mmCIF file of C-alpha atoms in Angstrom:
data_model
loop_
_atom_site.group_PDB
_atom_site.id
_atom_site.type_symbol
_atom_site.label_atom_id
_atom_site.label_comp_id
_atom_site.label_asym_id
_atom_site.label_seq_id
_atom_site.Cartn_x
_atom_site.Cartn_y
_atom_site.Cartn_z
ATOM 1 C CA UNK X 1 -2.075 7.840 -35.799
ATOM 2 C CA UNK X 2 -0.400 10.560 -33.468
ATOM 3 C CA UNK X 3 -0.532 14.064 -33.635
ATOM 4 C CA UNK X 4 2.687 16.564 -33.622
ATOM 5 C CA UNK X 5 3.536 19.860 -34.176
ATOM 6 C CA UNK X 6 6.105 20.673 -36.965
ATOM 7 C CA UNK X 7 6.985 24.462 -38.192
ATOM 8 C CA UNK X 8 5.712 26.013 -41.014
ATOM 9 C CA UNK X 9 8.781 25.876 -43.373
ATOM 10 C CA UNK X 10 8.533 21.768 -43.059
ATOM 11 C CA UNK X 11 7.811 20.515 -46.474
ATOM 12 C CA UNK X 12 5.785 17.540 -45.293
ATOM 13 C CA UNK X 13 2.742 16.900 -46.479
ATOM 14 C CA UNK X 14 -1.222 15.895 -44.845
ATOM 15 C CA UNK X 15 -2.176 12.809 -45.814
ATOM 16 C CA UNK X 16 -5.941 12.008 -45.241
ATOM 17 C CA UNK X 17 -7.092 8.168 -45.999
ATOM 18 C CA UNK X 18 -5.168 7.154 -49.575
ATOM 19 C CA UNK X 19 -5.231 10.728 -51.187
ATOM 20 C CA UNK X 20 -2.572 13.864 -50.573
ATOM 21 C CA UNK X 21 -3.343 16.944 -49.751
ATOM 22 C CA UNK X 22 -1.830 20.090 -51.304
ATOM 23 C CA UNK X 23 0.781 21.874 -49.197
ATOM 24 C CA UNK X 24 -1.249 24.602 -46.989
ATOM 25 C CA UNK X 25 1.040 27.593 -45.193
ATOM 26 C CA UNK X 26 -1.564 28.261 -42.799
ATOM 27 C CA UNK X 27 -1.538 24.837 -41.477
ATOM 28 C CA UNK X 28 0.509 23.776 -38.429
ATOM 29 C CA UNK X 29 -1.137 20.592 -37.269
ATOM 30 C CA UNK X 30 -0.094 17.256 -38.972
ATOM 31 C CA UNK X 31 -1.292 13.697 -38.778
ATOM 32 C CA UNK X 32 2.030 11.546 -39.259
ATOM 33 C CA UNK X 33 2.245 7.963 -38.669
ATOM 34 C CA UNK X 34 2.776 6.704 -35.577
ATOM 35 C CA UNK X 35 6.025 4.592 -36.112
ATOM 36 C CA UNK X 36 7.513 7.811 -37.467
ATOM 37 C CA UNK X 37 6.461 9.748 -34.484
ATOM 38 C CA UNK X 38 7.937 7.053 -32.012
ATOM 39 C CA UNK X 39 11.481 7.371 -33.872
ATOM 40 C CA UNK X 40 11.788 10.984 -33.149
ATOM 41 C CA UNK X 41 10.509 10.814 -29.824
ATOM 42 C CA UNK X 42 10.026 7.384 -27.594
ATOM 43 C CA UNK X 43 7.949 9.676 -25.076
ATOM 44 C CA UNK X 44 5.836 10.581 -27.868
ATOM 45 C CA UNK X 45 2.747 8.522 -26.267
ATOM 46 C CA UNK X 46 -0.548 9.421 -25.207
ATOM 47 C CA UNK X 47 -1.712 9.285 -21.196
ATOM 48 C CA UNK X 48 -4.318 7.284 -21.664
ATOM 49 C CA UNK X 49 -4.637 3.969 -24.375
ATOM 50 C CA UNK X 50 -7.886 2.227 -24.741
ATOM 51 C CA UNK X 51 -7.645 -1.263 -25.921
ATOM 52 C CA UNK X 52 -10.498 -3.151 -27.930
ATOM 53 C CA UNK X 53 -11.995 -6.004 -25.511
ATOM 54 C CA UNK X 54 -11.142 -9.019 -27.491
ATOM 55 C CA UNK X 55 -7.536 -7.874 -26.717
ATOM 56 C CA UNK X 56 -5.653 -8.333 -23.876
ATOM 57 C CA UNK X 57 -4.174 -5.201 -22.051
ATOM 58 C CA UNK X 58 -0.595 -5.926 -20.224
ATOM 59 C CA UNK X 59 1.013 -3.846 -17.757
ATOM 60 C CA UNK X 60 4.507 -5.111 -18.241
ATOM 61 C CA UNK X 61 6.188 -2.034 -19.331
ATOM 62 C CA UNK X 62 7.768 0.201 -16.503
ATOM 63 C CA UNK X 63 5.086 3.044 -15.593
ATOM 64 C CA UNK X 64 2.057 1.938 -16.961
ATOM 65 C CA UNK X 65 -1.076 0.468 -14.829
ATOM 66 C CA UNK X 66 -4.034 -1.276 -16.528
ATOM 67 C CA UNK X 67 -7.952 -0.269 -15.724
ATOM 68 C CA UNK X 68 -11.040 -1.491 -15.989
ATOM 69 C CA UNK X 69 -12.966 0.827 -18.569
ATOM 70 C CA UNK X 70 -16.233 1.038 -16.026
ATOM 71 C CA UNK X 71 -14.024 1.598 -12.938
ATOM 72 C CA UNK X 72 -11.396 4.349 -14.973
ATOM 73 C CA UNK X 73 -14.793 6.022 -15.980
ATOM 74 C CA UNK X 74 -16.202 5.953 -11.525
ATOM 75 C CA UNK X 75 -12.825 6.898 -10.817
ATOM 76 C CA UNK X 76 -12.950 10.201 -13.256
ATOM 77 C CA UNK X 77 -16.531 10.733 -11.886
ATOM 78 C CA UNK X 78 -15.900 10.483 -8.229
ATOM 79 C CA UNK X 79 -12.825 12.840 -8.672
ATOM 80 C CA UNK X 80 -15.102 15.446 -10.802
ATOM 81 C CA UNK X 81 -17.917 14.949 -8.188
ATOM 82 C CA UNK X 82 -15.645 15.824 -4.964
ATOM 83 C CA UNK X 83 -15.148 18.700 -6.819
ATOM 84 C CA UNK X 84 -18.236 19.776 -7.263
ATOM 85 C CA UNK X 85 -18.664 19.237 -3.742
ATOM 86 C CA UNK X 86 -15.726 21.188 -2.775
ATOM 87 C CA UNK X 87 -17.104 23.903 -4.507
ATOM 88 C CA UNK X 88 -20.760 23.402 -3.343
ATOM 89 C CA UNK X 89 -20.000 23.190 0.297
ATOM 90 C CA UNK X 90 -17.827 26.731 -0.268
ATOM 91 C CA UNK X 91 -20.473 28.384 -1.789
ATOM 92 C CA UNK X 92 -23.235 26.981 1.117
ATOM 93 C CA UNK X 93 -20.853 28.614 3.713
ATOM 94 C CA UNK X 94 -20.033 32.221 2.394
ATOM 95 C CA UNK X 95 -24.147 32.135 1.598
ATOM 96 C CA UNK X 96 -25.091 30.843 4.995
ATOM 97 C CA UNK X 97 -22.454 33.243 6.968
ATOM 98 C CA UNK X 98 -23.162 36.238 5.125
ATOM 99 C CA UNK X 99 -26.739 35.514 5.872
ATOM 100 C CA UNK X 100 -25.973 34.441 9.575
ATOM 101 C CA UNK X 101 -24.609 37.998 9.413
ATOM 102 C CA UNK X 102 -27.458 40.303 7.968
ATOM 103 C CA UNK X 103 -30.016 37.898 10.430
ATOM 104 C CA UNK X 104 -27.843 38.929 13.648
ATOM 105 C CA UNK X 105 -27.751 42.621 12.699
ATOM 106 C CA UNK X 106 -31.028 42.723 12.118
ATOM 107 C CA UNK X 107 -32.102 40.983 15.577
ATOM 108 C CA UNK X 108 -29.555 43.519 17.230
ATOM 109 C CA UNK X 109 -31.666 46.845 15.445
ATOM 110 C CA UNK X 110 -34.682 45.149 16.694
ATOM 111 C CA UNK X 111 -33.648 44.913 19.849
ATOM 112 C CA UNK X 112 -32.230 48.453 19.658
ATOM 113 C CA UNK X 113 -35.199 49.885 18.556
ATOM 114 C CA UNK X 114 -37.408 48.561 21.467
ATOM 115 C CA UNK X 115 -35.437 49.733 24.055
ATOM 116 C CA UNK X 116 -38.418 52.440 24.796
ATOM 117 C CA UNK X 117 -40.784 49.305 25.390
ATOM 118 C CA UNK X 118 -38.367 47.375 27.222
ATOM 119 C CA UNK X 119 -38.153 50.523 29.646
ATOM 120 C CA UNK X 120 -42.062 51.121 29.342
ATOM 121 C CA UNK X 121 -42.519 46.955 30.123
ATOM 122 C CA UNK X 122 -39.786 47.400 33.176
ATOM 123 C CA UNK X 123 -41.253 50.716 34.621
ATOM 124 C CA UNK X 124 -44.736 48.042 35.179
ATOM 125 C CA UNK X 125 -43.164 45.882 36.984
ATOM 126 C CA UNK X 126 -40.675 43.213 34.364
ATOM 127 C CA UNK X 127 -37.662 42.101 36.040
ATOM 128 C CA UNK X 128 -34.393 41.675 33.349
ATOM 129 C CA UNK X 129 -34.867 37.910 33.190
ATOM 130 C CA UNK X 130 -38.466 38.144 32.164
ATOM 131 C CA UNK X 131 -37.572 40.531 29.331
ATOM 132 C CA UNK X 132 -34.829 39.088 28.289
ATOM 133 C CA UNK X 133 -36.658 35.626 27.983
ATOM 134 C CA UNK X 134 -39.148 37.510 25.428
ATOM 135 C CA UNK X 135 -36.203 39.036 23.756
ATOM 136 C CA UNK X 136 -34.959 35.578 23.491
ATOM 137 C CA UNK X 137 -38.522 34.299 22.908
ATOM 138 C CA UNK X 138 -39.443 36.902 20.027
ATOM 139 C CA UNK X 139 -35.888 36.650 18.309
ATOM 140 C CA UNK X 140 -36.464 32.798 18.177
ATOM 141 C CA UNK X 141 -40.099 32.781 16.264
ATOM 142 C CA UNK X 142 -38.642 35.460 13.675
ATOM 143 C CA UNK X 143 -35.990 33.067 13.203
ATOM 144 C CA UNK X 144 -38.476 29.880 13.069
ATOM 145 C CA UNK X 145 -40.843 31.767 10.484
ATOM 146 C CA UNK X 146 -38.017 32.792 8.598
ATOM 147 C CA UNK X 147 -36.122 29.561 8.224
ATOM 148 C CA UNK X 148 -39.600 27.907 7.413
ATOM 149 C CA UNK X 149 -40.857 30.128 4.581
ATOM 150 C CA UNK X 150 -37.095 30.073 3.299
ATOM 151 C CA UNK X 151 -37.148 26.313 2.898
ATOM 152 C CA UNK X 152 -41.083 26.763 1.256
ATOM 153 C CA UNK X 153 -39.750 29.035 -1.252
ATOM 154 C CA UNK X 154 -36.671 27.159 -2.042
ATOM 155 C CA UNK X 155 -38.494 23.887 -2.905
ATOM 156 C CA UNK X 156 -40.242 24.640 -6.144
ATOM 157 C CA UNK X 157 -37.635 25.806 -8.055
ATOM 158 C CA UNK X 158 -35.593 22.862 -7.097
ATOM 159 C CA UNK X 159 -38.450 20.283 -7.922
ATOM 160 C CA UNK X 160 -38.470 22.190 -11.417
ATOM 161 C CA UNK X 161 -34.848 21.578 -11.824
ATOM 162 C CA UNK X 162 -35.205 18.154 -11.157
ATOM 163 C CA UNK X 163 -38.099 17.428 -13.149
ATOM 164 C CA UNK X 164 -36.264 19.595 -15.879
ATOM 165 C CA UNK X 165 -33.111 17.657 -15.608
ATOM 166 C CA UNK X 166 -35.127 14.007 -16.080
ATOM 167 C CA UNK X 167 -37.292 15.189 -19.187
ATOM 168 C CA UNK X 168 -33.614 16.140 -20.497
ATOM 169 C CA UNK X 169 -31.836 13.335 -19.710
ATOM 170 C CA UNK X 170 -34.507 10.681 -20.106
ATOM 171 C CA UNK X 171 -33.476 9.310 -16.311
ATOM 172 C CA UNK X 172 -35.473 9.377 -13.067
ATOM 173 C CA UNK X 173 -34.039 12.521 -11.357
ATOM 174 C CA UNK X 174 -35.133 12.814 -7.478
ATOM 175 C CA UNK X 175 -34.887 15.920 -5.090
ATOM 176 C CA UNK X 176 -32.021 15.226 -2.609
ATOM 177 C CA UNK X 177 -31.179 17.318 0.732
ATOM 178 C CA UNK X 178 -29.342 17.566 2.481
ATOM 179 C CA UNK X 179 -30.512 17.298 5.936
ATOM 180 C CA UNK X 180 -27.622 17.936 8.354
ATOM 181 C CA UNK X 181 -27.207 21.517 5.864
ATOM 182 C CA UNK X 182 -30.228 22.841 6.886
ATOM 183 C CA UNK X 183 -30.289 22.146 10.565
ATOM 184 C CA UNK X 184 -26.804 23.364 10.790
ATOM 185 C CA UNK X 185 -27.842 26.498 9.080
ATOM 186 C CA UNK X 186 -30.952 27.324 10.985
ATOM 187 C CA UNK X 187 -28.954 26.871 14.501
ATOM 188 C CA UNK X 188 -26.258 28.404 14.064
ATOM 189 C CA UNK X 189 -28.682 31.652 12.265
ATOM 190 C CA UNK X 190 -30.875 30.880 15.764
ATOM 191 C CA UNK X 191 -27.951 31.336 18.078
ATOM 192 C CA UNK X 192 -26.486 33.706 16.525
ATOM 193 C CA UNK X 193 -29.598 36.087 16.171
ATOM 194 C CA UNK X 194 -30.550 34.857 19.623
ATOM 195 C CA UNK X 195 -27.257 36.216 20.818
ATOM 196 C CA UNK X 196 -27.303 39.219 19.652
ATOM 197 C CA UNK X 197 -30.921 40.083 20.546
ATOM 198 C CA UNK X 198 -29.754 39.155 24.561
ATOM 199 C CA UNK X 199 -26.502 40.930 24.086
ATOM 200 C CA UNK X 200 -28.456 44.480 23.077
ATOM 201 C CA UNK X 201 -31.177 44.198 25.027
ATOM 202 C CA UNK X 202 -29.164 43.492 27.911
ATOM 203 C CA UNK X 203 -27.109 46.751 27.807
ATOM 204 C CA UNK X 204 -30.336 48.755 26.620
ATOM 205 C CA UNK X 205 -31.744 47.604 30.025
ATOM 206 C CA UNK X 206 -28.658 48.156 32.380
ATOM 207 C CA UNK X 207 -28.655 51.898 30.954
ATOM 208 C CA UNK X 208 -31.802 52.252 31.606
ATOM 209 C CA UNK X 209 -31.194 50.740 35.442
#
């Protein structure tokens, strides 16, 4: 059976299995038979038509393409999963810049705020290089520590999820990740942070010159 769309004022009648239905003037939905549906309107079909296996699907009208039902249902998968992707790898960038962002800052107040020391350390006898090397030094363990207790605290919840997700599903549900992420995030936060720590510490020392 197909399903249509007819107005209100139609006079036709729901039929459900052998027995009629009284008229209804709420209802706007009808089941009508399909033959009747194709003689009003030949494009009147469906996008997708799933034929029993015993039967033999042909693609000899103009338009139409037959599937496999296991590859039609990977294909529909794949497309839904680049989307998730998509979406995934968006939301991994505006988290990791933003963060890239509050990491540099920070480093650059750091920096900022030791400018006394760095003058104190330089008054005793540090050349530039030497203090910017523990500038660069210091910047780098913060970012080390930082990176390491992030991934730490990130892990539970994740193995919960997982182990969540398989008790749900009844399925053996591993923890993936994504390797090349995380390294890509914590060097580009390093250099970044590093950056900015050499770039402030640099001009706090030439004023003080």
């Amino acid at each position: 059976m197909s399903r249509t769309r007819v107005s209100r004022r139609s006079c036709l009648r729901r039929r459900e299995a052998d027995r009629v239905l009284p008229d209804d003037p709420a209802a706007v939905n009808f089941v009508v038979a399909r033959d009747l549906v194709r003689a009003h309107d030949l494009a009147a079909l469906t996008d997708d038509i799933f034929v029993p296996a015993g039967n033999k699907a042909s693609a000899a009208v103009p338009g139409t393409a037959v599937h496999d039902a296991m590859q039609y249902a990977l294909d529909d998968y794949n497309t839904d999963a680049k989307l998730t992707d998509s979406l995934a790898a968006m939301l991994i960038v505006i988290a990791v810049g933003y963060s890239v962002i509050a990491v540099a800052n920070s480093m650059a107040m750091a920096a900022h705020g030791r400018r006394r020391d760095y003058a104190v350390m330089k008054s005793a006898g540090g050349t530039v290089r030497q203090l910017l090397k523990l500038a660069v030094g210091g910047t780098a363990l913060l970012v080390v520590v930082g990176a390491g207790l992030g991934v730490l605290v990130t892990l539970p919840p994740l193995a919960g999820m997982a182990s969540g997700l398989s008790q749900a599903t009844s399925s053996d549900v591993s923890l993936h990740l994504n390797d090349g992420a995380i390294v890509t995030a914590i060097v580009g936060t390093l250099a970044a942070a590093v950056l900015a720590g050499v770039m402030v510490t640099g001009r706090t020392l030439r004023k003080s010159a």
